[in-house]
Amino acid sequence: MSHSRFNRRQFLSSSASLAKGSLLVLSVPAIVTACREASESRQQQAAFANLGAEEAAEFTAIAARIIPSDDTPGATEAGVIYFMDNVLGDPEREPILEALRDGLRELQYQIATEYNLGFFIELDVQQQDELLRANERTAFFNTMRYLTIAGTFSLPEYGGNRDNIGYNIIGFENPGGWAPPFGFYDADYRERGE
Amino acid sequence: MAAASFPTREEVDFVVIGSGAAGGIMAKELSTAGHSVVVLEQGPHLQAADFKHDEWGYDHNFELTWGKPQGHPQTFRKSEQDTAEERDMVCGYAHNVGGSSMHFSGNFWRFRPIDFMEASVRGSVAGTNFSDWPISYEDLEPYYTKVDWEIGVSGLQGPWDPPRSREYPCPPMPIKGPDVLLERAAKGMGLNPYPAPVAILSQPHNGRPGCIHCGFCNGFGCEVNAKSSSLVTMMPLALDSGNCELRTHATVFRIETNEQGRASEVLYYDAEGNEQSQRTKAVVLCANGAETPRLLLLSASSRFPDGLANSSGFVGRNLMFNGYTSVMGLFDEPVNGYKSIPATRVIHDFYELDPALGFYGGGGIDARHPSRGTPMGFALMSGEVFGGASWGSEYKRNLAYQFSHVAAFDGHTTSLPLDSNNITLDDNVQDRWGRPAIRCTYMDHPDDLSTMQWFLDKTTELMEAAGASNVVGFYPENGQEGNVHLLGTCRMGADPDSSVIDPFHRSHDVPNLFLCDGSSLVTSGRGQPTMTIMALAFRAADYINQAAQRNEI
């Protein structure tokens, strides 16, 4: 049995506070109205509203290493890139988008110097993972991780979690409600008449 | 009956500021007694159909609570020597009809007799304002029972429960996996776990349906009206009385007093941003433990230079958050703690810690899903918490397992009232209306931190006894920097020199100004204050109605 004591910074009980590790500043606006557009562009495979094709391809590939498509679908199938395109279109989040673009350029610089290639998508998955591991502590990576997870597990109307793919990964059926017994232990409790 | 509508330039009997846990009850009790009431609420009138399982919207965009993105920044500092930093949110509360009773967890512990007289039983704590309440549990008990039945509470009466005059209207909620694990471990240690009282209906009551166990209680609005908020219990009755007008998107910025020193008008910005003023015979301020002191301080005048009702200097002081601890572990079989309500068992064996420990404190323990059962919230914390991968296939595999196999045992603990923990105005930061921002100054008392440490150790012991692996725990050992419990900032007391309101919530300084919400509390209780806020509101409303009958407002 492992024991460890987490301090507040490590243990982030509120998901909102996890933004601190990334560039993502919590901010609102016009997201709801942007949602319909995101969902339409996703359905039509239209061009992205806010991301360029090249950076979208790079971000998609990075997200695919954070939540990979393996024995179950991952960030790509969940449409995380459409979530990113949507929420980064919020004018208040423009500095975050700019910082992500800077971070991507920095990553591509590393790709050029270390692998003599131009783009993240040109690396094989081992190289991609190796590069991301080397960048694990950067604000760029943490923001990408944050957005990938948020895009996988938010309501589909924000552009990601397509067909509840994120929920399915963790076995969250999202039926709207449940009836007891809820799990093994309460079923056992009832059976034993405790 | 159609909802009432009153001209602003004619006096109404009461303006109630805020429609939350206390304000909703005030609106209902005063209007159904025949008084004309205008309720001013900052936020919108959202209904069940408006609420969704929307983690991104609520947790990340502050759509229910509001924060800096909506033009409501707050500032925080640990001590008065520090410069306060602007934050997205420090003191959290929902901005909507029903206030935070709309999005709270539903945990609904009564205070116990000891809470009202602990300073004299336990002894004072040097350097603090720890004191007895001017009322007793017996004074409040009929109103706790009134809350049980009028608001709708599920639970089970037993020897573990504080004394009660009537049984719960609804049986306890069905036990969940985390609570089975807690209960078994606790019984093995000779403790007395019992069904948690909750303001969530286990069966239909007062025309509302029972819970469908969707799991999105804490931080979310109930999608079926099973959570017993002011929004769905009190405000409909107030509006049906024909004597109550609800004005939403109404941001109060000042309570005006007349030559007699009585509250006479309430000034606010309406939805269009136009300045309005409602004339009134009396004001009932129920804006919560952060907004109530803020508004009193904003209402300073030549007659009340330090803020309205603040001759004692106690407005804004003694802010108490309650402490909290959390320990998590993984189990072999699916726990599925993300289903149904936050907690179904509670342990109150440690309500008062042994004074021989050398510090003051006490609390309760319950079992939960660590991220309130939310998929995104858990996915963001998973990995780092248990020390495994935080991205990639291993992360994804671990996450899928952990989400269903995790349980958390949480401690909810006391906070001491201190002069140095307070709400003041920050003249350097304004909200969207130009009002000075809420400035929160807070550092947990050493005894409060010791209490949290004690509860972390005890819950860790319970978690190990429950058979968990990967046990990890935490409490805010460097001090809390925000909370949703906002208590004590306009405390009740018999002595006008050391309190803001009298034992019936009438302000000592302004006879027709009543304050009732978390700010009224003298001590913090053990971490679930809403039930007590509601009971105080019913009691205060009774008194106000009687005083009005005697023409003594």
XYZ file of C-alpha atoms in Angstrom:
747
model
C 0.000 0.000 0.000
C 1.546 3.290 -0.979
C 1.144 6.361 1.146
C 1.927 9.886 0.284
C 0.910 13.287 1.424
C -0.046 15.712 -1.264
C 0.208 19.399 -0.708
C -2.471 21.676 -2.041
C -0.656 22.474 -5.234
C -0.293 18.829 -6.153
C -3.706 17.751 -5.090
C -6.187 19.804 -6.985
C -9.533 18.861 -5.644
C -11.379 21.420 -7.691
C -11.104 20.871 -11.386
C -11.224 24.626 -11.855
C -8.006 25.033 -9.937
C -6.241 22.745 -12.391
C -6.151 25.619 -14.788
C -3.308 27.004 -12.723
C -0.881 24.489 -14.159
C -1.682 25.583 -17.650
C -2.005 28.749 -19.631
C -5.719 28.452 -19.594
C -7.240 31.349 -17.781
C -10.772 30.616 -16.839
C -13.007 32.861 -18.785
C -16.393 32.703 -20.236
C -18.190 34.538 -22.980
C -20.011 33.672 -26.098
C -19.282 30.003 -25.826
C -22.840 28.886 -26.001
C -23.496 30.706 -29.237
C -20.224 29.405 -30.594
C -21.352 25.888 -29.769
C -23.808 25.584 -32.580
C -21.213 26.741 -35.055
C -18.712 24.247 -33.727
C -21.189 21.444 -33.934
C -22.145 22.425 -37.487
C -18.571 22.713 -38.664
C -17.859 19.314 -37.123
C -20.728 17.720 -38.958
C -19.802 19.265 -42.253
C -16.078 18.687 -41.729
C -15.835 22.361 -42.548
C -12.701 24.407 -42.096
C -11.971 25.377 -38.508
C -13.420 28.640 -37.299
C -10.322 29.777 -35.444
C -7.482 27.362 -36.076
C -5.423 27.110 -39.233
C -5.279 23.739 -40.965
C -1.616 23.165 -40.139
C -1.827 23.988 -36.458
C -5.063 22.024 -36.183
C -3.275 18.969 -37.571
C -0.429 19.434 -35.083
C -2.764 19.946 -32.117
C -4.792 16.916 -33.168
C -1.657 14.785 -33.216
C -0.563 16.029 -29.791
C -4.022 15.405 -28.322
C -3.875 11.911 -29.806
C -0.804 11.149 -27.660
C -2.446 12.536 -24.505
C -5.590 10.426 -24.908
C -4.563 7.906 -27.558
C -6.768 5.771 -29.736
C -5.792 2.288 -28.600
C -8.148 -0.500 -27.619
C -10.780 2.220 -27.184
C -11.322 5.463 -29.112
C -9.343 8.522 -28.018
C -9.114 12.285 -28.392
C -9.176 12.122 -32.180
C -12.459 10.218 -32.351
C -13.897 12.378 -29.566
C -13.318 15.439 -31.768
C -11.153 17.272 -29.237
C -9.815 19.539 -31.956
C -13.305 20.910 -32.559
C -13.655 21.640 -28.867
C -10.327 23.487 -28.979
C -11.315 25.372 -32.080
C -14.506 26.392 -30.336
C -13.278 27.485 -26.904
C -10.113 29.130 -28.205
C -12.301 31.284 -30.422
C -13.484 33.178 -27.385
C -11.909 36.642 -27.736
C -10.930 36.579 -24.068
C -8.922 33.436 -24.688
C -6.970 34.914 -27.572
C -3.827 35.268 -25.434
C -4.048 31.544 -24.707
C -4.354 30.708 -28.374
C -1.377 32.943 -29.114
C 0.633 31.288 -26.353
C -0.271 27.872 -27.736
C 0.907 29.000 -31.169
C 4.183 30.185 -29.655
C 4.482 26.881 -27.827
C 3.881 24.948 -31.025
C 6.575 26.949 -32.820
C 8.960 26.179 -29.965
C 8.078 22.494 -30.224
C 8.624 22.569 -33.976
C 11.993 24.208 -33.403
C 12.912 21.281 -31.177
C 11.659 18.898 -33.894
C 13.874 20.638 -36.444
C 16.989 20.589 -34.280
C 16.552 17.130 -32.770
C 14.846 15.162 -35.524
C 15.607 17.261 -38.592
C 11.896 17.334 -39.431
C 9.356 20.131 -39.681
C 6.207 18.961 -37.965
C 4.984 16.936 -35.024
C 2.853 14.838 -37.360
C 6.009 13.741 -39.173
C 7.405 12.024 -36.069
C 6.579 8.422 -35.322
C 4.639 7.833 -32.113
C 7.734 6.863 -30.106
C 9.393 10.115 -31.107
C 6.204 12.032 -30.380
C 5.975 10.563 -26.881
C 9.672 11.160 -26.255
C 9.344 14.795 -27.264
C 6.214 15.360 -25.179
C 7.860 13.727 -22.157
C 10.717 16.185 -22.515
C 8.157 18.994 -22.550
C 5.946 17.668 -19.752
C 6.601 20.607 -17.437
C 5.920 23.320 -19.996
C 2.845 25.504 -19.898
C 2.284 24.548 -23.530
C 2.010 20.846 -22.756
C -0.085 21.361 -19.644
C -2.502 23.541 -21.555
C -2.722 20.958 -24.322
C -3.317 18.254 -21.726
C -5.949 20.347 -20.004
C -7.808 21.131 -23.228
C -7.569 17.552 -24.457
C -9.103 16.209 -21.260
C -11.713 18.968 -21.124
C -12.598 18.355 -24.772
C -12.914 14.627 -24.209
C -15.154 14.867 -21.145
C -17.252 18.019 -21.608
C -20.770 18.011 -22.989
C -20.772 17.203 -26.725
C -22.349 20.577 -27.484
C -18.948 22.201 -26.901
C -17.540 20.327 -29.884
C -15.740 17.354 -28.306
C -16.893 14.160 -26.558
C -18.502 13.168 -29.835
C -21.092 10.404 -29.412
C -20.173 10.373 -25.690
C -16.852 8.775 -26.597
C -15.161 10.340 -23.566
C -17.851 9.118 -21.211
C -17.642 5.636 -22.739
C -13.881 5.476 -22.115
C -14.510 5.619 -18.370
C -17.722 3.640 -18.361
C -19.880 6.649 -17.569
C -23.083 5.742 -19.352
C -24.731 9.136 -18.773
C -28.273 7.792 -18.894
C -29.615 10.845 -17.045
C -30.252 8.920 -13.848
C -29.596 5.627 -12.075
C -31.348 3.296 -9.668
C -29.752 1.438 -6.778
C -27.741 -0.680 -6.392
C -25.094 1.601 -7.859
C -22.025 -0.608 -7.553
C -20.596 -3.800 -6.100
C -20.434 -2.775 -2.464
C -23.937 -1.426 -2.019
C -25.327 -4.440 -3.901
C -23.407 -6.683 -1.498
C -24.661 -4.645 1.471
C -28.258 -5.203 0.379
C -27.712 -8.869 -0.256
C -26.339 -9.350 3.242
C -29.154 -7.272 4.707
C -26.745 -4.963 6.566
C -52.683 34.156 -7.826
C -50.660 36.324 -10.178
C -47.312 37.576 -8.950
C -47.489 41.086 -7.547
C -45.991 44.212 -9.060
C -45.178 47.269 -7.007
C -44.202 50.819 -8.035
C -40.715 51.698 -6.851
C -41.790 55.097 -5.540
C -44.375 53.684 -3.148
C -43.330 52.042 0.078
C -43.620 48.283 0.256
C -43.610 46.527 3.610
C -40.334 44.699 3.010
C -37.521 44.587 0.528
C -35.725 41.251 0.761
C -32.233 41.390 -0.739
C -31.237 37.965 -2.024
C -33.395 34.903 -2.735
C -31.125 32.145 -1.415
C -31.356 29.799 1.548
C -32.534 32.586 3.899
C -33.968 35.118 1.427
C -36.325 32.595 -0.142
C -37.733 31.693 3.261
C -38.099 35.351 4.228
C -39.916 36.098 0.976
C -42.318 33.196 1.508
C -42.960 33.762 5.207
C -43.456 37.534 4.972
C -45.545 37.518 1.795
C -47.847 34.679 2.851
C -48.433 36.568 6.114
C -49.916 39.335 3.981
C -47.023 41.777 3.726
C -46.012 43.341 0.445
C -42.548 42.096 -0.466
C -40.102 42.965 -3.221
C -37.255 40.466 -3.664
C -34.134 41.803 -5.341
C -31.936 39.080 -6.825
C -28.662 39.686 -8.683
C -28.989 36.706 -10.967
C -31.516 35.154 -13.345
C -34.500 32.926 -12.591
C -33.147 29.632 -13.885
C -35.383 26.579 -13.730
C -34.829 22.825 -13.767
C -34.937 22.739 -17.567
C -32.030 25.195 -17.702
C -29.662 22.943 -15.742
C -27.307 20.526 -17.422
C -24.412 18.197 -16.556
C -22.223 21.004 -17.802
C -18.821 20.841 -16.126
C -17.191 23.119 -18.637
C -19.867 25.781 -18.332
C -20.167 25.718 -14.541
C -16.718 24.774 -13.248
C -14.587 26.465 -15.868
C -16.729 29.317 -17.082
C -18.453 30.181 -13.775
C -21.847 30.338 -15.425
C -23.713 29.687 -12.169
C -21.353 31.183 -9.617
C -20.047 34.098 -11.625
C -16.542 35.400 -11.145
C -14.055 37.642 -12.826
C -15.151 36.611 -16.350
C -18.645 37.943 -15.602
C -17.212 41.165 -14.224
C -17.159 40.108 -10.577
C -13.523 39.748 -9.524
C -12.670 39.336 -5.850
C -9.356 39.835 -4.109
C -7.556 37.707 -1.557
C -4.780 38.068 0.951
C -3.684 35.968 3.885
C -3.146 38.862 6.245
C -3.834 42.553 6.489
C -0.129 43.208 5.924
C -0.357 41.690 2.444
C -1.605 43.359 -0.710
C -4.695 41.522 -1.898
C -4.408 39.761 -5.253
C -7.191 39.787 -7.786
C -8.706 36.332 -8.300
C -11.349 34.775 -10.526
C -13.268 33.792 -7.430
C -12.554 33.556 -3.695
C -15.896 33.457 -1.923
C -18.085 31.215 -4.064
C -21.863 31.436 -4.321
C -24.440 30.911 -7.033
C -25.991 34.014 -8.614
C -29.590 33.051 -9.330
C -32.982 32.720 -7.730
C -32.435 30.235 -4.914
C -28.860 31.403 -4.425
C -26.432 28.704 -3.392
C -29.256 26.471 -2.157
C -29.687 25.771 -5.871
C -26.192 24.327 -6.451
C -25.156 23.097 -2.992
C -24.470 19.480 -2.088
C -27.682 19.012 -0.133
C -25.834 17.884 3.006
C -28.118 19.012 5.755
C -26.761 18.396 9.223
C -28.467 20.259 12.042
C -26.193 21.975 14.490
C -26.133 20.199 17.862
C -26.864 21.585 21.337
C -23.136 21.954 22.016
C -22.673 24.295 19.019
C -24.673 27.007 20.756
C -22.841 26.912 24.096
C -19.445 25.505 23.287
C -17.410 28.473 24.498
C -18.758 28.152 28.018
C -18.630 24.344 28.046
C -15.278 23.989 26.350
C -13.772 27.305 27.432
C -12.764 30.311 25.405
C -9.846 30.254 22.991
C -7.335 33.030 23.520
C -7.009 35.552 20.719
C -10.321 34.599 19.109
C -13.947 35.758 19.270
C -15.150 32.244 20.102
C -18.362 32.695 22.108
C -21.724 31.198 22.933
C -24.755 31.966 20.843
C -27.472 34.083 22.467
C -29.932 31.316 21.556
C -29.962 27.599 22.276
C -30.604 24.476 20.246
C -33.988 24.280 21.970
C -34.865 27.749 20.661
C -34.060 26.661 17.133
C -35.375 23.077 17.193
C -38.967 23.899 16.139
C -37.553 25.738 13.149
C -35.212 22.908 12.198
C -38.315 20.730 12.131
C -40.145 23.356 10.087
C -37.286 23.219 7.571
C -37.473 19.415 7.521
C -41.107 19.468 6.486
C -41.468 22.676 4.466
C -38.197 22.371 2.566
C -38.059 18.578 2.423
C -35.349 16.539 4.124
C -34.468 12.843 3.916
C -32.928 11.075 6.896
C -33.440 8.669 9.770
C -34.101 9.562 13.375
C -31.924 7.675 15.798
C -29.860 7.923 18.956
C -27.022 9.426 16.911
C -29.217 12.303 15.731
C -29.584 15.611 17.621
C -32.864 15.712 19.609
C -35.819 16.328 17.315
C -39.531 16.898 17.860
C -40.717 15.148 14.722
C -39.377 12.500 12.387
C -37.953 13.243 8.974
C -40.596 13.591 6.260
C -38.660 11.328 3.876
C -36.691 8.143 4.595
C -32.924 8.204 4.072
C -31.464 7.969 0.589
C -30.282 4.504 -0.494
C -26.733 3.799 0.635
C -23.916 4.166 -1.914
C -20.700 2.204 -2.323
C -18.337 4.722 -0.665
C -20.661 4.839 2.335
C -20.794 1.050 2.635
C -17.001 1.080 2.785
C -17.034 3.887 5.352
C -19.773 2.309 7.448
C -18.108 -1.087 7.597
C -14.733 0.396 8.492
C -16.294 2.684 11.098
C -18.285 -0.077 12.767
C -15.140 -2.167 12.885
C -13.531 0.660 14.825
C -16.474 0.916 17.219
C -17.892 4.108 15.720
C -21.519 4.994 14.984
C -22.073 5.881 11.325
C -25.655 6.807 10.436
C -27.720 7.842 7.406
C -26.780 11.352 6.295
C -29.599 13.900 6.483
C -29.909 15.546 3.074
C -32.084 18.225 1.492
C -32.754 15.900 -1.406
C -35.999 13.974 -1.651
C -35.846 10.187 -1.431
C -39.548 10.089 -2.322
C -42.137 12.618 -3.523
C -42.866 15.378 -1.023
C -44.863 18.626 -1.246
C -45.562 18.014 -4.916
C -41.949 17.468 -5.906
C -40.524 14.168 -7.188
C -37.904 11.920 -5.616
C -34.259 11.930 -6.710
C -33.266 10.075 -9.890
C -29.649 9.632 -8.672
C -28.073 11.391 -11.659
C -25.037 12.297 -9.555
C -24.835 15.973 -10.480
C -25.768 17.675 -7.190
C -22.749 19.519 -5.865
C -22.102 22.545 -8.056
C -25.065 21.828 -10.308
C -28.745 22.692 -10.390
C -31.178 19.806 -9.928
C -32.746 18.815 -13.223
C -35.836 17.241 -11.640
C -36.492 19.565 -8.652
C -35.608 16.838 -6.132
C -33.019 19.045 -4.414
C -34.809 21.120 -1.784
C -33.596 24.586 -2.729
C -35.290 27.922 -2.073
C -35.734 28.039 -5.835
C -38.225 25.178 -5.877
C -39.604 25.173 -2.320
C -40.043 28.758 -1.126
C -40.008 31.136 -4.078
C -42.980 29.493 -5.849
C -45.056 29.911 -2.661
C -43.922 33.507 -2.256
C -44.851 34.345 -5.835
C -48.179 32.498 -5.524
C -49.102 34.588 -2.476
C -49.877 37.540 -4.719
C -47.894 39.759 -2.345
C -44.390 39.153 -3.618
C -42.626 40.665 -6.607
C -39.373 39.071 -7.699
C -36.974 41.336 -9.583
C -34.116 39.401 -11.147
C -30.852 40.887 -12.466
C -31.242 43.511 -9.740
C -27.862 44.460 -8.290
C -28.212 46.341 -5.019
C -25.500 48.882 -4.376
C -26.820 50.846 -1.406
C -29.314 50.838 1.437
C -30.372 54.418 2.103
C -31.394 55.669 5.540
C -33.601 58.632 6.442
C -33.261 61.386 9.075
C -34.475 59.000 11.751
C -31.667 56.614 10.940
C -34.080 54.057 9.541
C -33.626 52.185 6.293
C -35.921 53.819 3.753
C -34.847 52.915 0.239
C -32.879 50.215 -1.523
C -30.861 51.379 -4.527
C -30.046 48.931 -7.304
C -29.170 48.570 -10.949
C -31.849 46.837 -12.979
C -31.272 44.389 -15.827
C -30.709 47.250 -18.259
C -28.184 48.882 -15.952
C -30.505 51.696 -14.947
C -30.387 52.955 -11.407
C -33.568 52.192 -9.486
C -34.677 52.818 -5.949
C -37.364 50.919 -4.074
C -38.983 52.629 -1.132
C -39.714 50.364 1.778
C -40.804 50.234 5.397
C -38.110 47.697 6.253
C -35.184 45.840 4.728
C -34.301 42.173 5.149
C -30.759 41.594 3.928
C -30.023 37.959 3.003
C -27.233 38.354 0.476
C -24.773 35.824 2.036
C -21.735 36.106 4.312
C -19.683 37.999 1.726
C -22.271 40.184 0.007
C -24.160 41.181 3.163
C -21.165 42.820 4.878
C -20.068 44.290 1.548
C -23.417 46.015 1.078
C -23.430 47.332 4.642
C -19.941 48.752 4.148
C -21.021 50.240 0.796
C -23.946 51.938 2.556
C -21.770 54.133 4.783
C -23.074 57.663 5.317
C -22.298 60.641 7.542
C -24.549 59.126 10.162
C -23.023 55.657 9.742
C -19.436 56.476 8.733
C -18.077 52.932 9.193
C -20.902 51.314 7.292
C -24.506 50.599 8.088
C -25.172 48.654 11.302
C -21.463 48.708 12.062
C -21.091 50.673 15.306
C -19.505 47.536 16.784
C -16.961 47.297 13.968
C -18.019 43.634 13.626
C -19.445 43.923 10.103
C -17.270 41.699 7.913
C -15.257 40.249 10.799
C -15.115 36.645 12.034
C -15.355 35.096 8.573
C -15.413 31.312 8.973
C -14.996 28.882 6.039
C -15.064 25.532 7.863
C -12.075 23.286 7.339
C -12.020 20.220 5.114
C -9.860 17.200 4.506
C -9.987 14.454 1.920
C -8.386 11.038 1.703
C -8.822 8.814 -1.330
C -8.194 5.193 -2.090
C -8.835 2.566 -4.736
C -10.888 -0.584 -4.228
C -10.972 -3.951 -5.971
C -14.591 -3.836 -7.111
C -16.603 -1.049 -8.792
C -17.629 1.488 -6.147
C -19.409 3.774 -8.630
C -19.478 6.687 -6.230
C -20.270 9.006 -9.119
C -23.858 7.769 -9.086
C -26.506 9.373 -6.876
C -26.082 12.092 -4.240
C -22.770 13.213 -2.691
C -22.970 11.342 0.634
C -25.343 8.893 2.338
C -23.576 8.179 5.655
C -21.983 10.407 8.229
C -19.866 9.870 11.330
C -20.329 12.330 14.182
C -18.346 10.494 16.876
C -15.691 13.217 16.620
C -18.051 16.173 16.823
C -15.975 17.447 19.769
C -12.321 16.510 19.915
C -10.795 15.819 23.303
C -9.533 19.104 24.837
C -6.536 17.120 26.075
C -5.260 17.168 22.489
C -4.283 20.760 23.194
C -6.355 22.434 20.505
C -10.000 23.298 19.927
C -11.933 21.581 17.187
C -14.342 18.964 15.943
C -16.099 17.781 12.865
C -17.897 15.128 10.878
C -16.804 12.545 8.335
C -18.592 11.354 5.219
C -17.787 9.347 2.088
C -17.874 10.636 -1.454
C -16.529 10.433 -4.960
C -13.432 12.640 -4.920
C -14.336 14.871 -7.841
C -18.007 15.185 -6.859
C -18.560 12.368 -9.334
C -17.825 14.503 -12.353
C -16.048 12.881 -15.320
C -14.023 15.911 -16.446
C -13.092 16.902 -12.925
C -11.844 13.425 -12.152
C -10.034 13.046 -15.481
C -8.149 16.273 -14.762
C -7.004 15.122 -11.320
C -6.519 11.431 -12.040
C -2.987 10.326 -12.713
C -1.282 13.007 -10.693
C -3.204 12.126 -7.576
C -2.291 8.453 -7.545
C 1.201 9.094 -8.813
C 0.770 7.349 -12.158
C 0.964 8.580 -15.729
C -0.909 11.804 -16.410
C -1.266 11.240 -20.160
C -1.011 8.465 -22.737
C -2.435 4.953 -22.842
C -1.439 4.131 -19.263
C -3.205 7.273 -18.017
C -6.286 6.396 -20.024
C -6.373 2.825 -18.658
C -5.832 4.008 -15.077
C -8.477 6.695 -15.432
C -11.079 4.224 -16.660
C -10.368 1.985 -13.663
C -10.040 4.715 -11.063
C -13.208 6.591 -11.983
C -15.365 3.659 -10.930
C -13.090 2.150 -8.231
C -12.241 5.222 -6.171
C -13.755 6.435 -2.906
C -12.969 9.451 -0.751
C -13.507 9.895 2.985
C -13.843 13.577 3.779
C -13.588 15.535 7.009
C -15.677 18.679 7.605
C -14.429 20.728 10.499
C -14.708 23.787 12.723
C -13.305 27.262 12.094
C -12.683 29.777 14.850
C -13.962 33.358 14.535
C -11.091 35.833 14.250
C -10.877 39.579 13.762
C -8.184 38.999 11.158
C -10.382 36.831 8.916
C -12.766 39.188 7.244
C -14.566 40.750 4.308
C -13.676 44.343 3.439
C -13.982 46.536 0.355
C -11.112 46.622 -2.111
C -10.912 50.144 -3.464
C -8.323 49.085 -6.047
C -10.582 46.606 -7.851
C -14.112 47.238 -9.088
C -16.831 44.953 -10.359
C -18.722 45.595 -13.583
C -20.987 48.047 -11.759
C -18.097 50.022 -10.353
C -18.630 48.700 -6.840
C -15.444 47.996 -4.884
C -14.686 44.282 -5.064
C -15.059 41.915 -2.131
C -11.668 41.649 -0.451
C -11.229 38.491 1.567
C -8.514 38.234 4.195
C -8.144 34.725 5.585
C -5.726 32.418 7.341
C -6.943 29.377 9.227
C -6.275 29.492 12.966
C -3.577 27.029 14.125
C -6.261 25.064 16.001
C -8.300 24.806 12.797
C -5.269 23.404 10.966
C -4.574 20.976 13.810
C -8.192 19.856 13.621
C -7.851 19.229 9.893
C -4.651 17.264 10.468
C -6.459 15.168 13.070
C -9.339 14.443 10.688
C -6.967 13.615 7.861
C -5.231 11.083 10.100
C -8.537 9.605 11.275
C -9.998 9.318 7.773
C -6.740 7.768 6.562
C -7.089 5.173 9.321
C -10.671 4.537 8.187
C -9.623 4.289 4.549
C -6.970 1.717 5.405
C -9.429 -0.212 7.550
C -11.801 -0.208 4.573
C -9.166 -2.065 2.583
C -8.188 0.611 0.093
C -4.946 0.657 -1.853
C -3.110 3.753 -3.095
C -4.281 5.810 -0.132
C -3.543 9.510 -0.532
C -4.899 12.443 1.405
C -4.671 16.153 1.817
C -5.899 19.208 3.619
C -5.121 22.870 2.956
C -2.162 22.923 5.320
C -0.983 26.345 4.156
C -4.406 27.840 4.795
C -7.518 28.095 2.685
C -7.730 30.715 -0.052
C -11.436 30.574 -0.704
C -14.544 28.607 0.141
C -18.278 28.434 -0.361
C -19.136 28.564 3.355
C -19.286 32.244 4.243
C -20.098 32.443 7.904
C -20.013 34.818 10.850
C -19.472 38.191 9.210
C -22.470 39.914 10.867
C -22.758 37.815 13.994
C -25.732 37.553 16.282
C -25.354 38.617 19.904
C -27.000 40.282 22.860
C -24.201 42.829 23.238
C -24.256 45.617 20.597
C -20.538 46.172 21.192
C -19.559 42.713 19.996
C -22.266 41.769 17.510
C -24.201 43.208 14.575
C -27.686 41.741 15.036
C -29.771 40.886 18.064
C -30.956 37.338 18.793
C -33.877 37.892 16.396
C -31.739 39.228 13.526
C -32.663 42.894 13.976
C -29.573 45.029 13.526
C -28.552 46.757 16.735
C -28.095 50.118 15.011
C -30.920 50.329 12.462
C -34.244 49.146 13.896
C -35.950 48.295 10.594
C -32.945 46.492 9.102
C -32.792 42.710 9.546
C -29.880 40.514 8.491
C -30.203 36.784 8.018
C -27.863 34.422 6.178
C -24.523 32.736 6.853
C -23.263 36.027 8.254
C -25.536 35.612 11.307
C -23.725 32.558 12.656
C -21.757 32.956 15.888
C -19.761 29.750 15.457
C -19.040 27.684 12.387
C -20.647 24.367 13.177
C -19.042 21.332 11.621
C -19.141 22.132 7.976
C -22.729 21.926 6.702
C -24.290 25.316 7.501
C -27.272 25.567 5.129
C -29.781 23.757 7.369
C -29.006 26.148 10.213
C -29.219 29.208 7.944
C -32.689 28.072 6.864
C -33.837 27.369 10.432
C -32.624 30.808 11.519
C -34.556 32.346 8.628
C -37.832 30.683 9.649
C -37.269 31.803 13.241
C -36.399 35.378 12.245
C -39.393 35.550 9.902
C -41.682 34.433 12.729
C -40.328 37.212 14.907
C -40.573 39.828 12.151
C -44.173 38.859 11.388
C -45.055 39.128 15.073
C -43.267 42.457 15.418
C -45.085 43.757 12.333
C -48.381 42.737 13.885
C -47.489 44.781 16.972
C -46.375 47.625 14.721
C -42.860 47.305 16.118
C -40.760 47.142 12.983
